[in-house]
PDB file of C-alpha atoms in Angstrom:
ATOM      1  CA  MET F   4     -73.359 -38.707  20.169  1.00 64.00           C
ATOM      2  CA  ASN F   5     -74.371 -41.928  21.872  1.00 85.00           C
ATOM      3  CA  THR F   6     -72.428 -42.380  25.146  1.00 92.00           C
ATOM      4  CA  THR F   7     -71.379 -45.914  24.214  1.00 93.00           C
ATOM      5  CA  TYR F   8     -69.970 -44.677  20.891  1.00 91.00           C
ATOM      6  CA  PHE F   9     -68.128 -41.862  22.636  1.00 89.00           C
ATOM      7  CA  ILE F  10     -66.579 -44.203  25.218  1.00 93.00           C
ATOM      8  CA  THR F  11     -65.642 -46.774  22.556  1.00 91.00           C
ATOM      9  CA  LEU F  12     -63.962 -44.147  20.370  1.00 89.00           C
ATOM     10  CA  ALA F  13     -62.237 -42.547  23.364  1.00 90.00           C
ATOM     11  CA  LEU F  14     -60.818 -45.954  24.359  1.00 92.00           C
ATOM     12  CA  ALA F  15     -59.721 -46.533  20.760  1.00 91.00           C
ATOM     13  CA  GLY F  16     -57.925 -43.167  20.835  1.00 89.00           C
ATOM     14  CA  ILE F  17     -56.140 -44.159  24.036  1.00 91.00           C
ATOM     15  CA  ALA F  18     -55.227 -47.487  22.423  1.00 92.00           C
ATOM     16  CA  VAL F  19     -53.728 -45.709  19.392  1.00 92.00           C
ATOM     17  CA  ALA F  20     -51.504 -43.587  21.640  1.00 92.00           C
ATOM     18  CA  PHE F  21     -50.283 -46.669  23.487  1.00 93.00           C
ATOM     19  CA  GLN F  22     -49.919 -48.605  20.222  1.00 94.00           C
ATOM     20  CA  ALA F  23     -47.670 -45.877  18.816  1.00 93.00           C
ATOM     21  CA  GLY F  24     -45.395 -46.015  21.849  1.00 94.00           C
ATOM     22  CA  VAL F  25     -45.347 -49.813  22.003  1.00 95.00           C
ATOM     23  CA  ASN F  26     -44.646 -50.190  18.278  1.00 95.00           C
ATOM     24  CA  GLY F  27     -41.986 -47.473  18.328  1.00 93.00           C
ATOM     25  CA  ALA F  28     -40.182 -49.229  21.175  1.00 95.00           C
ATOM     26  CA  LEU F  29     -40.580 -52.609  19.461  1.00 96.00           C
ATOM     27  CA  GLY F  30     -39.087 -51.180  16.263  1.00 95.00           C
ATOM     28  CA  LYS F  31     -36.012 -49.959  18.117  1.00 94.00           C
ATOM     29  CA  GLN F  32     -35.648 -53.417  19.674  1.00 96.00           C
ATOM     30  CA  ILE F  33     -36.141 -55.754  16.708  1.00 97.00           C
ATOM     31  CA  GLY F  34     -36.125 -53.559  13.584  1.00 96.00           C
ATOM     32  CA  THR F  35     -38.699 -51.530  11.678  1.00 95.00           C
ATOM     33  CA  MET F  36     -40.054 -54.137   9.271  1.00 95.00           C
ATOM     34  CA  GLU F  37     -39.856 -56.847  11.897  1.00 97.00           C
ATOM     35  CA  ALA F  38     -41.867 -54.739  14.341  1.00 96.00           C
ATOM     36  CA  SER F  39     -44.484 -54.004  11.671  1.00 95.00           C
ATOM     37  CA  PHE F  40     -44.768 -57.703  10.862  1.00 96.00           C
ATOM     38  CA  THR F  41     -44.957 -58.654  14.537  1.00 97.00           C
ATOM     39  CA  SER F  42     -47.613 -56.031  15.254  1.00 95.00           C
ATOM     40  CA  PHE F  43     -49.790 -57.200  12.374  1.00 94.00           C
ATOM     41  CA  PHE F  44     -49.232 -60.878  13.175  1.00 96.00           C
ATOM     42  CA  VAL F  45     -50.307 -60.427  16.797  1.00 97.00           C
ATOM     43  CA  GLY F  46     -53.285 -58.392  15.559  1.00 95.00           C
ATOM     44  CA  LEU F  47     -54.153 -61.105  13.021  1.00 96.00           C
ATOM     45  CA  VAL F  48     -54.152 -63.812  15.677  1.00 97.00           C
ATOM     46  CA  THR F  49     -56.174 -61.636  18.070  1.00 97.00           C
ATOM     47  CA  ILE F  50     -58.839 -60.656  15.542  1.00 96.00           C
ATOM     48  CA  GLY F  51     -58.918 -64.227  14.194  1.00 96.00           C
ATOM     49  CA  ILE F  52     -59.796 -65.572  17.628  1.00 97.00           C
ATOM     50  CA  ALA F  53     -62.373 -62.802  18.142  1.00 97.00           C
ATOM     51  CA  MET F  54     -63.880 -63.561  14.719  1.00 97.00           C
ATOM     52  CA  LEU F  55     -64.297 -67.225  15.651  1.00 96.00           C
ATOM     53  CA  PHE F  56     -66.303 -66.320  18.738  1.00 97.00           C
ATOM     54  CA  PHE F  57     -68.103 -63.137  17.727  1.00 97.00           C
ATOM     55  CA  GLY F  58     -68.035 -62.969  13.909  1.00 96.00           C
ATOM     56  CA  LYS F  59     -71.413 -62.722  12.224  1.00 95.00           C
ATOM     57  CA  GLY F  60     -70.296 -62.301   8.596  1.00 95.00           C
ATOM     58  CA  ASN F  61     -68.907 -64.684   6.027  1.00 95.00           C
ATOM     59  CA  ILE F  62     -65.129 -64.405   5.462  1.00 94.00           C
ATOM     60  CA  THR F  63     -65.347 -66.536   2.300  1.00 95.00           C
ATOM     61  CA  LEU F  64     -67.147 -63.632   0.569  1.00 96.00           C
ATOM     62  CA  VAL F  65     -63.840 -61.727   0.507  1.00 95.00           C
ATOM     63  CA  LYS F  66     -63.154 -63.396  -2.851  1.00 95.00           C
ATOM     64  CA  ASP F  67     -66.074 -61.415  -4.339  1.00 96.00           C
ATOM     65  CA  VAL F  68     -65.129 -57.897  -3.217  1.00 95.00           C
ATOM     66  CA  PRO F  69     -63.469 -55.377  -5.539  1.00 94.00           C
ATOM     67  CA  LEU F  70     -59.689 -55.351  -5.106  1.00 94.00           C
ATOM     68  CA  TRP F  71     -59.645 -51.699  -4.020  1.00 93.00           C
ATOM     69  CA  GLN F  72     -61.558 -52.711  -0.873  1.00 93.00           C
ATOM     70  CA  LEU F  73     -58.584 -54.838   0.165  1.00 93.00           C
ATOM     71  CA  SER F  74     -56.246 -51.832   0.096  1.00 94.00           C
ATOM     72  CA  GLY F  75     -57.081 -51.106   3.745  1.00 92.00           C
ATOM     73  CA  GLY F  76     -54.508 -53.711   4.769  1.00 92.00           C
ATOM     74  CA  ILE F  77     -51.815 -51.999   2.703  1.00 93.00           C
ATOM     75  CA  LEU F  78     -52.794 -48.589   4.065  1.00 94.00           C
ATOM     76  CA  GLY F  79     -52.801 -49.949   7.626  1.00 93.00           C
ATOM     77  CA  ALA F  80     -49.355 -51.465   7.111  1.00 93.00           C
ATOM     78  CA  PHE F  81     -48.022 -48.123   5.865  1.00 94.00           C
ATOM     79  CA  TYR F  82     -49.607 -46.360   8.855  1.00 94.00           C
ATOM     80  CA  VAL F  83     -48.024 -48.742  11.389  1.00 94.00           C
ATOM     81  CA  LEU F  84     -44.654 -48.656   9.605  1.00 94.00           C
ATOM     82  CA  ALA F  85     -44.664 -44.844   9.577  1.00 94.00           C
ATOM     83  CA  ILE F  86     -45.442 -44.757  13.299  1.00 94.00           C
ATOM     84  CA  ILE F  87     -42.672 -47.243  14.078  1.00 94.00           C
ATOM     85  CA  ILE F  88     -40.169 -45.134  12.126  1.00 95.00           C
ATOM     86  CA  MET F  89     -41.261 -41.712  13.384  1.00 94.00           C
ATOM     87  CA  VAL F  90     -42.104 -42.184  17.091  1.00 94.00           C
ATOM     88  CA  PRO F  91     -38.470 -42.675  18.152  1.00 94.00           C
ATOM     89  CA  LYS F  92     -37.469 -39.632  16.061  1.00 93.00           C
ATOM     90  CA  ILE F  93     -40.094 -37.025  17.019  1.00 90.00           C
ATOM     91  CA  GLY F  94     -42.146 -38.567  19.860  1.00 90.00           C
ATOM     92  CA  ILE F  95     -45.637 -39.982  20.262  1.00 92.00           C
ATOM     93  CA  GLY F  96     -47.386 -36.633  20.712  1.00 88.00           C
ATOM     94  CA  ASN F  97     -45.903 -35.053  17.600  1.00 88.00           C
ATOM     95  CA  VAL F  98     -46.604 -38.135  15.487  1.00 91.00           C
ATOM     96  CA  LEU F  99     -50.208 -38.425  16.626  1.00 91.00           C
ATOM     97  CA  MET F 100     -50.826 -34.692  16.322  1.00 89.00           C
ATOM     98  CA  LEU F 101     -49.717 -34.712  12.689  1.00 90.00           C
ATOM     99  CA  LEU F 102     -51.612 -37.928  11.951  1.00 92.00           C
ATOM    100  CA  ILE F 103     -54.829 -36.617  13.477  1.00 91.00           C
ATOM    101  CA  ILE F 104     -54.647 -33.315  11.611  1.00 91.00           C
ATOM    102  CA  THR F 105     -53.908 -34.973   8.269  1.00 91.00           C
ATOM    103  CA  GLN F 106     -56.635 -37.586   8.892  1.00 93.00           C
ATOM    104  CA  LEU F 107     -59.213 -34.887   9.602  1.00 91.00           C
ATOM    105  CA  THR F 108     -58.153 -32.758   6.645  1.00 92.00           C
ATOM    106  CA  THR F 109     -58.116 -35.705   4.246  1.00 94.00           C
ATOM    107  CA  SER F 110     -61.448 -37.009   5.535  1.00 93.00           C
ATOM    108  CA  ALA F 111     -63.012 -33.571   5.024  1.00 94.00           C
ATOM    109  CA  VAL F 112     -61.897 -33.637   1.371  1.00 94.00           C
ATOM    110  CA  ILE F 113     -63.146 -37.236   0.932  1.00 95.00           C
ATOM    111  CA  ASP F 114     -66.495 -36.258   2.493  1.00 95.00           C
ATOM    112  CA  HIS F 115     -66.682 -33.100   0.355  1.00 96.00           C
ATOM    113  CA  PHE F 116     -66.704 -35.228  -2.783  1.00 96.00           C
ATOM    114  CA  GLY F 117     -68.690 -38.109  -1.237  1.00 95.00           C
ATOM    115  CA  ILE F 118     -66.003 -40.522  -2.424  1.00 94.00           C
ATOM    116  CA  PHE F 119     -66.923 -43.589  -0.358  1.00 90.00           C
ATOM    117  CA  THR F 120     -70.478 -42.811   0.720  1.00 89.00           C
ATOM    118  CA  GLY F 121     -71.816 -41.110  -2.398  1.00 91.00           C
ATOM    119  CA  ILE F 122     -73.198 -38.399  -0.102  1.00 93.00           C
ATOM    120  CA  PRO F 123     -71.167 -35.174  -0.297  1.00 96.00           C
ATOM    121  CA  ILE F 124     -70.678 -33.243   2.924  1.00 94.00           C
ATOM    122  CA  LYS F 125     -69.429 -29.877   1.756  1.00 94.00           C
ATOM    123  CA  ILE F 126     -66.428 -28.097   3.242  1.00 93.00           C
ATOM    124  CA  GLY F 127     -67.531 -24.672   4.408  1.00 92.00           C
ATOM    125  CA  TRP F 128     -65.682 -21.777   5.938  1.00 94.00           C
ATOM    126  CA  LYS F 129     -66.013 -23.263   9.449  1.00 94.00           C
ATOM    127  CA  LYS F 130     -64.200 -26.452   8.451  1.00 92.00           C
ATOM    128  CA  ILE F 131     -61.547 -24.537   6.533  1.00 94.00           C
ATOM    129  CA  SER F 132     -61.017 -22.291   9.571  1.00 95.00           C
ATOM    130  CA  ALA F 133     -60.831 -25.318  11.868  1.00 93.00           C
ATOM    131  CA  MET F 134     -58.249 -26.960   9.601  1.00 91.00           C
ATOM    132  CA  GLY F 135     -56.198 -23.760   9.612  1.00 93.00           C
ATOM    133  CA  LEU F 136     -56.340 -23.661  13.405  1.00 94.00           C
ATOM    134  CA  MET F 137     -55.305 -27.329  13.569  1.00 90.00           C
ATOM    135  CA  PHE F 138     -52.246 -26.665  11.420  1.00 89.00           C
ATOM    136  CA  PHE F 139     -51.431 -23.638  13.576  1.00 92.00           C
ATOM    137  CA  SER F 140     -51.773 -25.821  16.682  1.00 90.00           C
ATOM    138  CA  LEU F 141     -49.421 -28.365  15.093  1.00 85.00           C
ATOM    139  CA  TRP F 142     -46.876 -25.604  14.568  1.00 86.00           C
ATOM    140  CA  LEU F 143     -47.236 -24.549  18.236  1.00 89.00           C
ATOM    141  CA  PHE F 144     -47.148 -28.162  19.426  1.00 82.00           C
ATOM    142  CA  TYR F 145     -44.045 -29.088  17.432  1.00 77.00           C
ATOM    143  CA  LYS F 146     -42.142 -25.785  17.758  1.00 77.00           C
ATOM    144  CA  LYS F 147     -39.281 -25.917  20.216  1.00 72.00           C
TER     145      LYS F 147
END
């Protein structure tokens, strides 16, 4: 993997861990829905400013995309809301562990059928074994 990609993704992973903690604390302070709204509003303003300076696409073309491609916003809202609800209950580590494992498992199934790319990447015994080990690690991680 390209070093720049690795560093970028590693920083994004660190950001997700901090985001979970920040949003969980914000939710306890101002309410679950209010924290979700605030998080997305601050993100909207931030990415809007970045788009003005660095954007190379054409935002007006959004009117031409299939509606299913806009579902990412709904899925992102559910993701943030779930984190805000669950972090104060079970902690950042447990939340992220479960999210990561379910993301990897779901993505393996999506890849297996080539749902978004049209190029199937089959699930073999190595991936199935890895998923089993991840769920076992979740059990160890979460077990008191």
